CSV table of C-alpha atoms and ligand atoms in Angstrom, one decimal:
chain,number,residue,atom,x,y,z
U,1,ARG,CA,0.0,0.0,0.0
U,2,PRO,CA,1.4,3.4,-0.9
U,3,GLY,CA,2.2,6.0,1.7
U,4,LEU,CA,-0.5,8.6,2.0
U,5,LYS,CA,0.8,10.8,4.8
U,6,VAL,CA,1.0,14.6,4.3
U,7,ASN,CA,2.1,17.4,6.5
U,8,ILE,CA,0.3,20.7,7.0
U,9,ALA,CA,2.2,23.2,9.0
U,10,GLY,CA,3.9,20.5,11.2
U,11,VAL,CA,0.7,18.5,11.6
U,12,GLU,CA,0.8,15.1,10.1
U,13,LEU,CA,-2.4,13.9,8.4
U,14,LYS,CA,-2.6,10.1,7.8
U,15,ASN,CA,-3.9,10.9,4.3
U,16,PRO,CA,-4.8,14.1,2.3
U,17,VAL,CA,-8.6,13.7,2.5
U,18,MET,CA,-10.5,16.2,4.8
U,19,THR,CA,-14.1,17.3,5.0
U,20,ALA,CA,-14.9,20.9,3.8
U,21,SER,CA,-16.2,23.2,6.5
U,22,GLY,CA,-20.0,23.3,6.8
U,23,THR,CA,-20.7,20.2,4.9
U,24,PHE,CA,-20.0,17.6,7.6
U,25,GLY,CA,-21.1,19.3,10.8
U,26,SER,CA,-18.7,17.9,13.3
U,27,GLY,CA,-18.9,14.4,11.9
U,28,LEU,CA,-21.7,13.1,14.2
U,29,GLU,CA,-24.3,12.7,11.5
U,30,TYR,CA,-21.9,11.0,9.2
U,31,GLY,CA,-20.7,8.3,11.6
U,32,GLU,CA,-23.2,5.9,10.1
U,33,TYR,CA,-21.6,6.1,6.7
U,34,VAL,CA,-18.0,7.1,7.3
U,35,ASP,CA,-15.4,5.8,9.8
U,36,LEU,CA,-13.9,9.1,10.9
U,37,ASN,CA,-10.7,7.3,11.8
U,38,LYS,CA,-10.1,6.9,8.1
U,39,LEU,CA,-10.0,10.6,7.3
U,40,GLY,CA,-6.9,12.8,7.3
U,41,GLY,CA,-8.9,15.5,9.1
U,42,VAL,CA,-12.4,16.8,9.9
U,43,VAL,CA,-12.9,20.5,9.3
U,44,THR,CA,-15.8,21.6,11.4
U,45,LYS,CA,-18.6,24.1,10.6
U,46,GLY,CA,-17.7,27.7,11.3
U,47,VAL,CA,-18.0,28.6,14.9
U,48,ALA,CA,-18.3,32.1,16.4
U,49,SER,CA,-18.0,33.6,19.9
U,50,ILE,CA,-21.7,33.4,20.5
U,51,PRO,CA,-24.6,31.4,18.9
U,52,TRP,CA,-25.8,32.7,15.5
U,53,LYS,CA,-29.2,32.0,14.1
U,54,GLY,CA,-28.2,32.1,10.4
U,55,ASN,CA,-30.2,33.6,7.5
U,56,ALA,CA,-34.0,33.7,7.2
U,57,GLY,CA,-36.0,31.9,4.4
U,58,VAL,CA,-34.8,29.3,1.9
U,59,ARG,CA,-31.1,28.6,2.5
U,60,VAL,CA,-30.3,25.9,-0.1
U,61,ALA,CA,-31.0,25.5,-3.8
U,62,GLU,CA,-29.9,22.9,-6.3
U,63,THR,CA,-28.5,24.2,-9.6
U,64,TYR,CA,-27.0,22.5,-12.7
U,65,GLY,CA,-23.9,20.8,-11.4
U,66,GLY,CA,-24.0,22.6,-8.2
U,67,MET,CA,-25.6,23.9,-5.0
U,68,LEU,CA,-26.3,27.3,-3.8
U,69,ASN,CA,-26.4,28.1,-0.1
U,70,SER,CA,-27.0,31.1,2.1
U,71,VAL,CA,-26.9,29.5,5.5
U,72,GLY,CA,-25.4,32.6,7.1
U,73,LEU,CA,-23.1,30.7,9.4
U,74,GLN,CA,-25.6,29.3,11.8
U,75,ASN,CA,-23.7,27.9,14.7
U,76,PRO,CA,-24.1,27.1,18.4
U,77,GLY,CA,-21.2,29.3,19.6
U,78,ILE,CA,-17.8,28.4,20.9
U,79,GLU,CA,-18.9,27.2,24.4
U,80,GLU,CA,-21.4,24.7,23.2
U,81,PHE,CA,-18.9,23.6,20.5
U,82,ILE,CA,-16.1,23.0,23.1
U,83,LYS,CA,-18.5,21.1,25.3
U,84,LYS,CA,-19.9,18.7,22.6
U,85,ASP,CA,-18.0,18.7,19.4
U,86,ILE,CA,-14.4,18.5,20.5
U,87,PRO,CA,-14.9,15.6,22.9
U,88,PHE,CA,-16.8,13.7,20.1
U,89,LEU,CA,-14.1,14.2,17.5
U,90,ARG,CA,-11.3,13.5,20.0
U,91,LYS,CA,-12.6,9.9,20.3
U,92,HIS,CA,-11.4,9.4,16.8
U,93,ASP,CA,-8.0,9.1,15.3
U,94,THR,CA,-8.2,12.1,12.9
U,95,LYS,CA,-7.0,15.7,13.0
U,96,ILE,CA,-9.5,18.4,14.2
U,97,VAL,CA,-9.5,21.6,12.2
U,98,VAL,CA,-11.8,24.3,13.6
U,99,ASN,CA,-13.2,26.8,11.2
U,100,ILE,CA,-13.6,30.2,12.8
U,101,ALA,CA,-16.2,32.8,12.0
U,102,GLY,CA,-16.8,36.3,13.3
U,103,LYS,CA,-18.2,39.7,12.4
U,104,THR,CA,-15.3,41.7,13.8
U,105,LEU,CA,-11.6,41.1,14.4
U,106,GLU,CA,-12.4,41.0,18.1
U,107,GLU,CA,-15.0,38.2,17.6
U,108,TYR,CA,-12.5,36.1,15.6
U,109,CYS,CA,-9.9,36.7,18.3
U,110,SER,CA,-12.1,35.7,21.2
U,111,VAL,CA,-12.8,32.3,19.5
U,112,VAL,CA,-9.1,31.8,18.8
U,113,GLU,CA,-8.3,32.7,22.4
U,114,ARG,CA,-10.9,30.4,23.8
U,115,LEU,CA,-9.4,27.5,21.7
U,116,ALA,CA,-5.9,28.1,23.0
U,117,GLY,CA,-6.1,25.5,25.7
U,118,GLU,CA,-8.2,23.1,23.7
U,119,ASP,CA,-7.0,19.9,22.1
U,120,VAL,CA,-7.5,20.9,18.5
U,121,ASP,CA,-4.9,20.5,15.7
U,122,LEU,CA,-5.4,23.4,13.3
U,123,LEU,CA,-7.5,26.5,13.0
U,124,GLU,CA,-9.1,27.7,9.8
U,125,LEU,CA,-9.8,31.4,9.6
U,126,ASN,CA,-13.0,31.9,7.6
U,127,ILE,CA,-12.6,35.3,6.0
U,128,SER,CA,-14.5,34.2,2.9
U,129,CYS,CA,-18.2,33.5,3.7
U,130,PRO,CA,-20.4,35.1,1.0
U,131,ASN,CA,-23.5,35.0,3.1
U,132,VAL,CA,-23.0,37.4,6.0
U,133,LYS,CA,-23.1,41.1,5.8
U,134,GLU,CA,-20.1,41.5,8.0
U,135,GLY,CA,-17.1,39.4,8.6
U,136,GLY,CA,-17.2,37.2,5.5
U,137,VAL,CA,-16.2,38.2,2.0
U,138,CYS,CA,-15.7,41.8,3.0
U,139,PHE,CA,-12.5,40.7,4.9
U,140,GLY,CA,-11.2,38.2,2.3
U,141,THR,CA,-11.5,40.4,-0.8
U,142,ASP,CA,-9.0,43.1,0.2
U,143,THR,CA,-5.3,42.4,0.5
U,144,LYS,CA,-4.8,45.0,3.2
U,145,MET,CA,-7.7,43.6,5.3
U,146,VAL,CA,-6.4,40.0,4.8
U,147,GLU,CA,-3.0,41.1,6.0
U,148,TYR,CA,-4.3,42.9,9.0
U,149,MET,CA,-6.7,40.2,10.1
U,150,VAL,CA,-4.2,37.4,9.7
U,151,LYS,CA,-1.5,39.3,11.5
U,152,GLU,CA,-3.7,40.0,14.5
U,153,VAL,CA,-5.1,36.5,14.8
U,154,LYS,CA,-1.7,35.0,14.3
U,155,LYS,CA,-0.4,36.9,17.4
U,156,ILE,CA,-2.7,35.0,19.7
U,157,ALA,CA,-3.2,31.6,17.9
U,158,LYS,CA,-1.8,28.6,19.7
U,159,GLN,CA,-2.5,26.2,16.8
U,160,PRO,CA,-1.2,26.6,13.3
U,161,LEU,CA,-3.4,28.9,11.2
U,162,ILE,CA,-5.0,28.0,7.9
U,163,VAL,CA,-6.6,31.0,6.1
U,164,LYS,CA,-9.6,30.2,3.9
U,165,LEU,CA,-9.8,32.3,0.8
U,166,THR,CA,-12.7,33.4,-1.4
U,167,PRO,CA,-12.9,33.0,-5.2
U,168,ASN,CA,-14.9,36.2,-5.4
U,169,VAL,CA,-11.8,38.3,-6.3
U,170,THR,CA,-10.0,39.1,-9.5
U,171,ASP,CA,-6.5,38.5,-8.2
U,172,ILE,CA,-6.2,35.4,-6.0
U,173,VAL,CA,-2.4,35.5,-6.2
U,174,SER,CA,-2.1,38.9,-4.3
U,175,ILE,CA,-4.6,37.7,-1.7
U,176,ALA,CA,-2.7,34.5,-1.2
U,177,LYS,CA,0.6,36.3,-0.9
U,178,ALA,CA,-0.9,38.8,1.6
U,179,ALA,CA,-2.1,35.9,3.8
U,180,GLU,CA,1.3,34.2,3.6
U,181,ALA,CA,3.2,37.5,4.4
U,182,ALA,CA,1.0,38.1,7.4
U,183,GLY,CA,1.9,34.7,8.8
U,184,ALA,CA,-0.7,32.1,7.5
U,185,ASP,CA,0.7,28.6,8.0
U,186,ALA,CA,-1.4,27.2,5.2
U,187,ILE,CA,-4.0,28.4,2.8
U,188,SER,CA,-7.3,26.7,1.9
U,189,LEU,CA,-9.3,27.6,-1.2
U,190,ILE,CA,-11.9,28.0,-2.5
U,191,ASN,CA,-14.9,29.0,-0.5
U,192,THR,CA,-18.1,29.3,-2.5
U,193,LEU,CA,-18.6,31.5,-5.6
U,194,LEU,CA,-21.3,34.1,-5.3
U,195,GLY,CA,-24.4,33.2,-7.4
U,196,MET,CA,-28.2,33.4,-7.7
U,197,ALA,CA,-31.2,31.4,-8.7
U,198,ILE,CA,-34.7,32.7,-9.7
U,199,ASP,CA,-38.1,30.9,-9.4
U,200,ILE,CA,-39.7,32.1,-12.6
U,201,HIS,CA,-43.3,31.3,-11.5
U,202,LYS,CA,-43.1,33.2,-8.3
U,203,ARG,CA,-40.8,35.7,-10.0
U,204,ARG,CA,-38.7,35.7,-6.9
U,205,PRO,CA,-35.1,34.8,-6.0
U,206,VAL,CA,-35.0,31.2,-4.7
U,207,LEU,CA,-32.9,32.0,-1.7
U,208,GLY,CA,-34.2,34.1,1.2
U,209,ASN,CA,-30.9,36.0,1.2
U,210,ILE,CA,-31.3,36.6,-2.7
U,211,VAL,CA,-27.7,35.6,-3.4
U,212,GLY,CA,-25.7,32.6,-2.1
U,213,GLY,CA,-22.5,30.6,-2.5
U,214,LEU,CA,-22.2,28.2,-5.4
U,215,SER,CA,-20.4,24.9,-4.7
U,216,GLY,CA,-20.1,21.5,-6.4
U,217,PRO,CA,-18.8,20.4,-9.8
U,218,ALA,CA,-20.0,23.7,-11.4
U,219,ILE,CA,-17.1,25.5,-9.7
U,220,LYS,CA,-14.4,22.9,-10.0
U,221,PRO,CA,-12.4,24.4,-12.9
U,222,VAL,CA,-12.4,27.8,-11.1
U,223,ALA,CA,-11.2,26.1,-7.9
U,224,LEU,CA,-8.5,24.2,-9.7
U,225,ARG,CA,-7.2,27.3,-11.5
U,226,MET,CA,-7.0,29.2,-8.2
U,227,VAL,CA,-5.3,26.4,-6.4
U,228,TYR,CA,-2.8,26.1,-9.2
U,229,GLN,CA,-2.1,29.9,-9.1
U,230,ALA,CA,-1.9,30.1,-5.3
U,231,ALA,CA,0.4,27.0,-5.1
U,232,ASN,CA,2.8,28.6,-7.6
U,233,ALA,CA,2.8,31.9,-5.7
U,234,VAL,CA,3.4,30.9,-2.1
U,235,LYS,CA,5.5,28.4,-0.1
U,236,VAL,CA,3.0,27.4,2.5
U,237,PRO,CA,0.9,24.3,1.9
U,238,ILE,CA,-2.4,24.6,0.0
U,239,ILE,CA,-5.6,22.8,0.9
U,240,GLY,CA,-7.7,22.5,-2.3
U,241,MET,CA,-11.4,22.3,-2.5
U,242,GLY,CA,-14.3,23.1,-4.9
U,243,GLY,CA,-16.4,20.4,-6.6
U,244,ILE,CA,-14.3,17.4,-5.8
U,245,MET,CA,-16.6,14.4,-6.3
U,246,THR,CA,-14.2,11.6,-7.2
U,247,GLY,CA,-10.7,10.3,-6.7
U,248,GLU,CA,-9.8,11.7,-10.1
U,249,ASP,CA,-11.0,15.1,-9.2
U,250,ALA,CA,-8.8,15.0,-6.1
U,251,ILE,CA,-5.8,13.9,-8.1
U,252,GLU,CA,-6.3,17.0,-10.3
U,253,PHE,CA,-6.0,19.2,-7.2
U,254,LEU,CA,-3.0,17.4,-5.9
U,255,LEU,CA,-1.2,17.7,-9.3
U,256,ALA,CA,-2.1,21.4,-9.4
U,257,GLY,CA,-0.1,21.7,-6.1
U,258,ALA,CA,-2.5,21.1,-3.2
U,259,THR,CA,-1.0,19.2,-0.3
U,260,ALA,CA,-4.4,18.1,0.9
U,261,ILE,CA,-8.0,18.3,-0.4
U,262,ALA,CA,-11.4,18.8,1.2
U,263,VAL,CA,-14.7,17.3,0.2
U,264,GLY,CA,-17.8,19.4,0.5
U,265,THR,CA,-20.9,19.2,-1.6
U,266,ALA,CA,-20.1,15.6,-2.5
U,267,ASN,CA,-21.0,14.6,1.0
U,268,PHE,CA,-24.6,15.6,0.4
U,269,VAL,CA,-24.8,13.5,-2.8
U,270,ASN,CA,-22.9,10.5,-1.5
U,271,PRO,CA,-22.4,10.4,2.3
U,272,ARG,CA,-19.4,8.0,1.7
U,273,ALA,CA,-17.8,10.4,-0.7
U,274,THR,CA,-14.7,11.0,1.4
U,275,ILE,CA,-14.0,7.3,1.6
U,276,ASP,CA,-14.6,6.7,-2.1
U,277,ILE,CA,-12.3,9.6,-2.9
U,278,LEU,CA,-9.6,8.3,-0.6
U,279,ASN,CA,-9.8,4.9,-2.3
U,280,GLY,CA,-9.6,6.6,-5.7
U,281,ILE,CA,-6.4,8.4,-4.7
U,282,GLU,CA,-4.8,5.2,-3.6
U,283,ASP,CA,-5.8,3.4,-6.8
U,284,TYR,CA,-4.2,6.1,-8.9
U,285,ILE,CA,-0.9,6.0,-7.0
U,286,ILE,CA,-0.8,2.2,-7.4
U,287,LYS,CA,-1.8,2.3,-11.1
U,288,HIS,CA,0.8,5.0,-11.9
U,289,LYS,CA,3.5,3.1,-9.8
U,290,GLU,CA,4.3,6.2,-7.7
U,291,LYS,CA,6.2,5.7,-4.5
U,292,ASP,CA,3.8,7.7,-2.4
U,293,ILE,CA,1.5,10.7,-2.3
U,294,THR,CA,4.3,13.3,-2.1
U,295,SER,CA,5.5,12.3,-5.6
U,296,ILE,CA,2.1,13.4,-7.0
U,297,ILE,CA,1.8,16.8,-5.2
U,298,GLY,CA,2.5,19.7,-7.6
U,299,SER,CA,4.0,17.3,-10.2
U,300,LEU,CA,2.1,18.7,-13.1
U,301,ASN,CA,3.9,18.4,-16.5
U,302,LYS,CA,3.9,21.7,-18.4
P,401,LIG,O1,-20.8,29.0,1.3
P,401,LIG,C1,-20.6,29.3,2.5
P,401,LIG,N1,-21.7,29.2,3.4
P,401,LIG,N2,-19.4,29.6,3.0
P,401,LIG,C2,-19.2,29.9,4.2
P,401,LIG,O2,-18.1,30.3,4.6
P,401,LIG,C3,-20.3,29.8,5.2
P,401,LIG,C4,-21.5,29.2,4.8
P,401,LIG,C5,-22.7,29.8,5.4
P,401,LIG,O3,-23.0,29.4,6.6
P,401,LIG,O4,-23.4,30.6,4.9
């Protein structure tokens, strides 16, 4: 069997397959389909300093090759999360990556501070949610703001910091470089692509929030292009995501330069997607007679 271990900022993952934030909760509901011990890591749903109700009205819509969501970062708040989710995940042999949300720098910092003494492996700073008026995309689309946020959070973070980027920008390279310069230990991309759907009979937007984030196969080429560009612009490891449905999709991201990948929308279509993708990666390595996973990462012929 080929070696599948990868390293993200000093944290060793048994394989490169993780869940994408918000699509797996904290793993509890997936226990029936997925042995969490098999995953490289579980990235939890974004958590804020206090509970958030999320957006009103319809929050999810299916589109051609994709899914639109405008959840608005509904979450139970950090205290509840620490009480329930961390102990559940800790029972498994997988890495815990906590996705962090906030409306202000102070809110992000209070979550990071609260996690300082907790047994979690990595933090993922969510400065890229398209569905909240404050705290989401408005931080992640501006290089100066990215630099400021990451620098301040990095000062107090006790775990290595992944910064999650948005595709809703024209120049992903300067955003990725700004995150790295400010001290990001790894970069994950992409969050969802801003989109919209209309119910022509009601003549109304489908989503209560009018616009939402597009995910799934529809955004895979955009994600792959951004992962490739970021991987060639920074030295820190890249975690790639955006429409990965199969092992072959995951291999594309690894070839483009991602050290690890995350599976999101595919979990809703096939609850065992992470496991199928992991098996697909292993099959590819064996078929291509590679020594291990590291000889694939960033090995695109040009
Ligand atoms: O598409 C997304 N939806 N990205 C996020 O970062 C958060 C989530 C939500 O809760 O709206």
